[in-house]
Structure formats: C-alpha cells, structure tokens
mmCIF file of C-alpha atoms in Angstrom:
data_model
loop_
_atom_site.group_PDB
_atom_site.id
_atom_site.type_symbol
_atom_site.label_atom_id
_atom_site.label_comp_id
_atom_site.label_asym_id
_atom_site.label_seq_id
_atom_site.Cartn_x
_atom_site.Cartn_y
_atom_site.Cartn_z
ATOM 1 C CA GLN A 1 -41.991 -69.385 -72.653
ATOM 2 C CA LYS A 2 -44.534 -72.092 -71.913
ATOM 3 C CA GLU A 3 -46.454 -73.461 -74.877
ATOM 4 C CA VAL A 4 -49.807 -72.471 -73.373
ATOM 5 C CA GLU A 5 -50.307 -69.601 -70.947
ATOM 6 C CA GLN A 6 -53.445 -69.083 -68.903
ATOM 7 C CA ASP A 7 -54.071 -66.559 -66.139
ATOM 8 C CA PRO A 8 -54.699 -68.612 -62.987
ATOM 9 C CA GLY A 9 -57.047 -66.064 -61.437
ATOM 10 C CA PRO A 10 -58.931 -66.347 -59.206
ATOM 11 C CA LEU A 11 -61.631 -64.472 -61.074
ATOM 12 C CA SER A 12 -64.665 -63.434 -59.066
ATOM 13 C CA VAL A 13 -67.801 -62.063 -60.766
ATOM 14 C CA PRO A 14 -71.412 -61.373 -59.736
ATOM 15 C CA GLU A 15 -74.179 -63.654 -60.951
ATOM 16 C CA GLY A 16 -75.406 -62.647 -64.408
ATOM 17 C CA ALA A 17 -72.079 -61.165 -65.526
ATOM 18 C CA ILE A 18 -70.360 -62.001 -68.798
ATOM 19 C CA VAL A 19 -67.148 -63.871 -68.126
ATOM 20 C CA SER A 20 -64.151 -63.845 -70.455
ATOM 21 C CA LEU A 21 -61.477 -66.510 -70.063
ATOM 22 C CA ASN A 22 -58.377 -66.528 -72.240
ATOM 23 C CA CYS A 23 -55.313 -68.485 -73.252
ATOM 24 C CA THR A 24 -52.335 -67.590 -75.370
ATOM 25 C CA TYR A 25 -50.069 -70.087 -77.061
ATOM 26 C CA SER A 26 -46.784 -70.119 -78.898
ATOM 27 C CA ASN A 27 -47.002 -73.165 -81.188
ATOM 28 C CA SER A 28 -48.416 -72.136 -84.560
ATOM 29 C CA ALA A 29 -49.022 -75.820 -85.401
ATOM 30 C CA PHE A 30 -51.926 -76.043 -82.947
ATOM 31 C CA GLN A 31 -55.201 -76.654 -84.779
ATOM 32 C CA TYR A 32 -57.542 -78.187 -82.202
ATOM 33 C CA PHE A 33 -58.664 -75.992 -79.326
ATOM 34 C CA MET A 34 -60.686 -77.127 -76.358
ATOM 35 C CA TRP A 35 -62.110 -75.773 -73.137
ATOM 36 C CA TYR A 36 -62.635 -77.990 -70.127
ATOM 37 C CA ARG A 37 -64.459 -77.272 -66.882
ATOM 38 C CA GLN A 38 -63.175 -78.866 -63.700
ATOM 39 C CA TYR A 39 -65.146 -78.770 -60.486
ATOM 40 C CA SER A 40 -63.310 -79.246 -57.207
ATOM 41 C CA ARG A 41 -62.347 -82.888 -56.631
ATOM 42 C CA LYS A 42 -63.601 -83.910 -60.092
ATOM 43 C CA GLY A 43 -62.054 -84.695 -63.443
ATOM 44 C CA PRO A 44 -62.047 -82.218 -66.355
ATOM 45 C CA GLU A 45 -65.207 -82.166 -68.459
ATOM 46 C CA LEU A 46 -65.099 -81.097 -72.118
ATOM 47 C CA LEU A 47 -67.171 -77.946 -72.734
ATOM 48 C CA MET A 48 -66.267 -76.716 -76.193
ATOM 49 C CA TYR A 49 -64.160 -77.995 -79.075
ATOM 50 C CA THR A 50 -63.059 -75.889 -82.055
ATOM 51 C CA TYR A 51 -60.978 -76.786 -85.058
ATOM 52 C CA SER A 52 -58.805 -74.022 -86.521
ATOM 53 C CA SER A 53 -60.043 -70.422 -86.361
ATOM 54 C CA GLY A 54 -63.474 -68.971 -85.785
ATOM 55 C CA ASN A 55 -66.280 -68.935 -83.259
ATOM 56 C CA LYS A 56 -68.465 -71.651 -81.839
ATOM 57 C CA GLU A 57 -71.517 -71.157 -79.666
ATOM 58 C CA ASP A 58 -73.251 -73.626 -77.349
ATOM 59 C CA GLY A 59 -75.955 -72.197 -75.136
ATOM 60 C CA ARG A 60 -74.408 -69.635 -72.811
ATOM 61 C CA PHE A 61 -70.870 -70.536 -73.924
ATOM 62 C CA THR A 62 -68.957 -69.098 -76.892
ATOM 63 C CA ALA A 63 -65.460 -70.156 -77.881
ATOM 64 C CA GLN A 64 -63.297 -67.964 -80.097
ATOM 65 C CA VAL A 65 -59.999 -68.779 -81.763
ATOM 66 C CA ASP A 66 -57.724 -66.142 -83.283
ATOM 67 C CA LYS A 67 -54.832 -68.029 -84.818
ATOM 68 C CA SER A 68 -53.156 -64.884 -86.130
ATOM 69 C CA SER A 69 -52.766 -63.668 -82.547
ATOM 70 C CA LYS A 70 -52.377 -67.165 -81.050
ATOM 71 C CA TYR A 71 -55.181 -66.326 -78.658
ATOM 72 C CA ILE A 72 -58.289 -68.236 -77.647
ATOM 73 C CA SER A 73 -61.218 -67.158 -75.522
ATOM 74 C CA LEU A 74 -64.221 -68.640 -73.767
ATOM 75 C CA PHE A 75 -67.155 -66.370 -72.997
ATOM 76 C CA ILE A 76 -69.842 -67.298 -70.510
ATOM 77 C CA ARG A 77 -73.036 -65.272 -70.691
ATOM 78 C CA ASP A 78 -75.471 -64.852 -67.784
ATOM 79 C CA SER A 79 -73.012 -66.568 -65.444
ATOM 80 C CA GLN A 80 -74.472 -68.702 -62.657
ATOM 81 C CA PRO A 81 -73.044 -69.839 -59.304
ATOM 82 C CA SER A 82 -72.978 -73.351 -60.799
ATOM 83 C CA ASP A 83 -70.371 -72.072 -63.286
ATOM 84 C CA SER A 84 -67.910 -71.695 -60.396
ATOM 85 C CA ALA A 85 -65.072 -74.028 -61.328
ATOM 86 C CA THR A 86 -61.602 -74.078 -62.839
ATOM 87 C CA TYR A 87 -61.550 -73.675 -66.617
ATOM 88 C CA LEU A 88 -58.729 -75.299 -68.567
ATOM 89 C CA CYS A 89 -57.832 -74.589 -72.151
ATOM 90 C CA ALA A 90 -56.178 -77.357 -74.165
ATOM 91 C CA MET A 91 -54.836 -77.604 -77.685
ATOM 92 C CA ARG A 92 -52.946 -79.829 -80.048
ATOM 93 C CA GLY A 93 -51.574 -80.043 -83.547
ATOM 94 C CA ASP A 94 -53.141 -81.679 -86.550
ATOM 95 C CA SER A 95 -50.743 -84.524 -87.186
ATOM 96 C CA GLY A 96 -51.496 -88.002 -85.929
ATOM 97 C CA ASN A 97 -52.436 -88.197 -82.310
ATOM 98 C CA THR A 98 -50.206 -85.511 -80.822
ATOM 99 C CA PRO A 99 -50.801 -85.018 -77.091
ATOM 100 C CA LEU A 100 -53.077 -82.352 -75.724
ATOM 101 C CA VAL A 101 -51.234 -79.430 -74.137
ATOM 102 C CA PHE A 102 -53.179 -77.852 -71.288
ATOM 103 C CA GLY A 103 -53.114 -74.439 -69.701
ATOM 104 C CA LYS A 104 -52.882 -74.429 -65.919
ATOM 105 C CA GLY A 105 -56.478 -73.299 -65.558
ATOM 106 C CA THR A 106 -58.356 -70.210 -64.377
ATOM 107 C CA ARG A 107 -60.371 -70.479 -61.183
ATOM 108 C CA LEU A 108 -63.751 -68.758 -61.533
ATOM 109 C CA SER A 109 -66.162 -67.867 -58.728
ATOM 110 C CA VAL A 110 -69.634 -66.593 -59.570
ATOM 111 C CA ILE A 111 -71.154 -64.877 -56.543
ATOM 112 C CA ALA A 112 -74.946 -64.986 -56.041
ATOM 113 C CA ASP B 1 -70.591 -89.246 -64.047
ATOM 114 C CA SER B 2 -68.334 -89.740 -67.091
ATOM 115 C CA GLY B 3 -68.424 -93.546 -66.917
ATOM 116 C CA VAL B 4 -64.659 -93.753 -66.364
ATOM 117 C CA THR B 5 -63.875 -95.379 -63.014
ATOM 118 C CA GLN B 6 -60.633 -94.884 -61.139
ATOM 119 C CA THR B 7 -59.533 -96.610 -57.974
ATOM 120 C CA PRO B 8 -58.492 -95.836 -55.361
ATOM 121 C CA LYS B 9 -59.742 -92.274 -54.905
ATOM 122 C CA HIS B 10 -57.033 -91.454 -52.389
ATOM 123 C CA LEU B 11 -53.661 -93.012 -51.692
ATOM 124 C CA ILE B 12 -51.067 -92.076 -49.095
ATOM 125 C CA THR B 13 -47.721 -93.790 -49.240
ATOM 126 C CA ALA B 14 -44.097 -93.291 -48.220
ATOM 127 C CA THR B 15 -41.154 -92.285 -50.352
ATOM 128 C CA GLY B 16 -39.487 -95.184 -52.117
ATOM 129 C CA GLN B 17 -42.672 -97.237 -52.288
ATOM 130 C CA ARG B 18 -44.542 -98.527 -55.330
ATOM 131 C CA VAL B 19 -48.258 -98.069 -56.040
ATOM 132 C CA THR B 20 -50.702 -99.148 -58.723
ATOM 133 C CA LEU B 21 -53.560 -96.989 -59.931
ATOM 134 C CA ARG B 22 -56.420 -98.618 -61.760
ATOM 135 C CA CYS B 23 -58.728 -97.328 -64.477
ATOM 136 C CA SER B 24 -61.839 -98.866 -66.037
ATOM 137 C CA PRO B 25 -62.780 -97.042 -69.260
ATOM 138 C CA ARG B 26 -66.306 -96.318 -70.419
ATOM 139 C CA SER B 27 -68.042 -99.291 -71.953
ATOM 140 C CA GLY B 28 -66.949 -99.615 -75.585
ATOM 141 C CA ASP B 29 -63.977 -97.259 -75.317
ATOM 142 C CA LEU B 30 -60.734 -98.680 -76.682
ATOM 143 C CA SER B 31 -58.338 -95.855 -75.778
ATOM 144 C CA VAL B 32 -57.102 -95.067 -72.299
ATOM 145 C CA TYR B 33 -55.043 -92.008 -71.425
ATOM 146 C CA TRP B 34 -53.179 -91.200 -68.219
ATOM 147 C CA TYR B 35 -52.568 -87.653 -67.038
ATOM 148 C CA GLN B 36 -50.846 -86.118 -64.031
ATOM 149 C CA GLN B 37 -52.132 -82.878 -62.518
ATOM 150 C CA SER B 38 -50.025 -80.892 -60.055
ATOM 151 C CA LEU B 39 -50.221 -77.294 -58.896
ATOM 152 C CA ASP B 40 -46.962 -76.236 -60.501
ATOM 153 C CA GLN B 41 -47.117 -78.235 -63.752
ATOM 154 C CA GLY B 42 -50.830 -78.296 -64.451
ATOM 155 C CA LEU B 43 -52.373 -81.212 -66.347
ATOM 156 C CA GLN B 44 -49.752 -83.212 -68.247
ATOM 157 C CA PHE B 45 -50.209 -86.142 -70.578
ATOM 158 C CA LEU B 46 -48.341 -89.288 -69.556
ATOM 159 C CA ILE B 47 -49.281 -92.127 -71.897
ATOM 160 C CA GLN B 48 -52.021 -93.517 -74.155
ATOM 161 C CA TYR B 49 -53.030 -97.092 -74.898
ATOM 162 C CA TYR B 50 -55.309 -98.187 -77.693
ATOM 163 C CA ASN B 51 -56.777 -101.688 -77.597
ATOM 164 C CA GLY B 52 -53.901 -103.017 -75.530
ATOM 165 C CA GLU B 53 -51.040 -101.341 -77.362
ATOM 166 C CA GLU B 54 -49.086 -98.249 -76.437
ATOM 167 C CA ARG B 55 -50.159 -95.472 -78.809
ATOM 168 C CA ALA B 56 -48.498 -92.278 -77.595
ATOM 169 C CA LYS B 57 -46.088 -91.290 -74.876
ATOM 170 C CA GLY B 58 -45.752 -87.970 -73.109
ATOM 171 C CA ASN B 59 -43.702 -86.803 -70.156
ATOM 172 C CA ILE B 60 -43.774 -90.120 -68.349
ATOM 173 C CA LEU B 61 -40.856 -90.826 -66.021
ATOM 174 C CA GLU B 62 -38.910 -94.076 -66.333
ATOM 175 C CA ARG B 63 -40.073 -94.942 -62.796
ATOM 176 C CA PHE B 64 -43.631 -94.981 -64.119
ATOM 177 C CA SER B 65 -45.139 -97.635 -66.348
ATOM 178 C CA ALA B 66 -48.579 -98.524 -67.583
ATOM 179 C CA GLN B 67 -50.411 -101.256 -69.392
ATOM 180 C CA GLN B 68 -53.831 -101.992 -70.808
ATOM 181 C CA PHE B 69 -55.257 -105.440 -70.285
ATOM 182 C CA PRO B 70 -57.407 -107.566 -72.667
ATOM 183 C CA ASP B 71 -60.560 -106.440 -70.838
ATOM 184 C CA LEU B 72 -59.396 -102.859 -71.629
ATOM 185 C CA HIS B 73 -58.874 -101.739 -68.065
ATOM 186 C CA SER B 74 -55.557 -100.051 -67.458
ATOM 187 C CA GLU B 75 -53.085 -99.755 -64.619
ATOM 188 C CA LEU B 76 -50.493 -97.085 -63.956
ATOM 189 C CA ASN B 77 -47.568 -98.263 -61.851
ATOM 190 C CA LEU B 78 -45.492 -95.692 -59.986
ATOM 191 C CA SER B 79 -42.302 -96.892 -58.320
ATOM 192 C CA SER B 80 -39.486 -95.441 -56.199
ATOM 193 C CA LEU B 81 -41.911 -92.712 -55.250
ATOM 194 C CA GLU B 82 -40.651 -89.239 -54.442
ATOM 195 C CA LEU B 83 -42.346 -86.344 -52.660
ATOM 196 C CA GLY B 84 -42.678 -84.596 -56.030
ATOM 197 C CA ASP B 85 -44.853 -87.408 -57.354
ATOM 198 C CA SER B 86 -47.682 -86.226 -55.121
ATOM 199 C CA ALA B 87 -50.411 -85.187 -57.535
ATOM 200 C CA LEU B 88 -53.797 -86.023 -58.976
ATOM 201 C CA TYR B 89 -53.632 -88.798 -61.553
ATOM 202 C CA PHE B 90 -56.434 -88.877 -64.107
ATOM 203 C CA CYS B 91 -57.444 -91.538 -66.514
ATOM 204 C CA ALA B 92 -59.484 -90.683 -69.603
ATOM 205 C CA SER B 93 -60.996 -92.878 -72.290
ATOM 206 C CA SER B 94 -62.325 -92.524 -75.809
ATOM 207 C CA VAL B 95 -63.933 -94.811 -78.362
ATOM 208 C CA GLY B 96 -61.227 -94.314 -80.958
ATOM 209 C CA ARG B 97 -57.731 -92.941 -80.999
ATOM 210 C CA ARG B 98 -58.694 -89.247 -80.854
ATOM 211 C CA ASN B 99 -57.685 -87.615 -77.585
ATOM 212 C CA THR B 100 -59.978 -84.677 -78.391
ATOM 213 C CA GLU B 101 -62.981 -86.890 -77.623
ATOM 214 C CA ALA B 102 -61.877 -88.347 -74.301
ATOM 215 C CA PHE B 103 -63.873 -88.443 -71.072
ATOM 216 C CA PHE B 104 -62.045 -88.101 -67.770
ATOM 217 C CA GLY B 105 -62.437 -90.067 -64.572
ATOM 218 C CA GLN B 106 -62.542 -88.462 -61.158
ATOM 219 C CA GLY B 107 -58.884 -89.077 -60.474
ATOM 220 C CA THR B 108 -56.701 -90.660 -57.826
ATOM 221 C CA ARG B 109 -55.117 -88.274 -55.346
ATOM 222 C CA LEU B 110 -51.655 -89.575 -54.492
ATOM 223 C CA THR B 111 -49.823 -88.201 -51.484
ATOM 224 C CA VAL B 112 -46.226 -89.259 -50.928
ATOM 225 C CA VAL B 113 -44.938 -88.585 -47.411
#
C-alpha cells in the first residue's frame, strides 16, 4: 500500500459545480497536510496548508482533514475553467524536517 | 511566477551521459529542494540544502548528486543516465528550513534517449 493514495481522474465537471478532491493515507504520523495546484508545464503551487485535523477555508477553496479516517479533502466551490489543472495532495510528519510525501495528483477539467 | 528560476527548461540527452540542472532560489531563500516528477512515481523528494549544507535526503540515486553554492544557487548533477531517468525535475526554495513553505520553479524536462 502506498503511503498516499489519490485518484488520478480525470475528473470533468461543468462550470459552477462543486468539486471534491480526496486523498487517503496510511501513515498516522502525518500532521501537515497540503494541497497544490499544478497547471500544465508549470511547477506545483501551494493552495492550502492545514496542520492536524479540522477545516480551513480560503475563498472558494475548503480543505478538510479527518485524521481518524486518514482522509483529506479539497472542495472547490463555483468551479471555473481556470481551475482546470492537476491537484496534488502532500503531507508529512511533525518531527524535524521530514520530507513531503505527495499523491500522484488528480487531473480536473472544468468545462464552460 | 514563483521567483524560482530553473535552467534549462528542456534537455534531451543520450543514455550514459551526464547533465547538470541549475536552480536559482527566490531572493532571500536559504533552502533549496530538488524533486523528480514522473508519470508512474509522481512527485518525489530528492534532496534539500540549507545555506550550503545538505539538510535532508530522500530517494536520490547514487548516480545523482547536488550542491548549493555560496551564492545559494544549486545544481543537480545526473550521471550515467538511463531511459528511466526521463522526468520533470523541480527545484523549490524557502526562506527557512520548512519544506511546507517552499515555492516551486517551472521545472526542467529531461528526456533520455
């Protein structure tokens, strides 16, 4: 079992839809949880950053962490064609500077 | 634009060759990270330098090496290249040692033929 699992998609939704992106993980030591957006031919860009459990909201984006289920989610409200990209989850433990472990990414297309 | 500059953008080379990828971090950033992104493995951490010293090591092959220079730019050297080394190589940088606060460059696409 890989440490971080993420459905690769592709996921295609109409403009204005609510998008739900998810990752599951196996390492209970993970405490930092991040979502990155990666446009084609670009580097990953940090969207949301959560420590431990709970929700965090930033504009149209909401990140949720459920440590009991080892499950994290990113919701995008009122999705726009400009949200079309690959979304990567990443996580790491709390000790020192342990490396980030990334999911393989979900490709999202928002159709106008 | 993240402020992290990577050169070259594209590189095509033959098996067995050696290449050097270059990264200039954002102004003021002391940490540099190298990542490899391939279709089958996803984005994988290779190595981190902080202010010239190696800070953390990931799944970096022995054929690969890196260094950070006094002006804080970094180079990733890949030698005895194999077809499987074809991938996107990203550099990221952060002010401090925390990899959760790093900004990524646009990557170097390496193709080994």
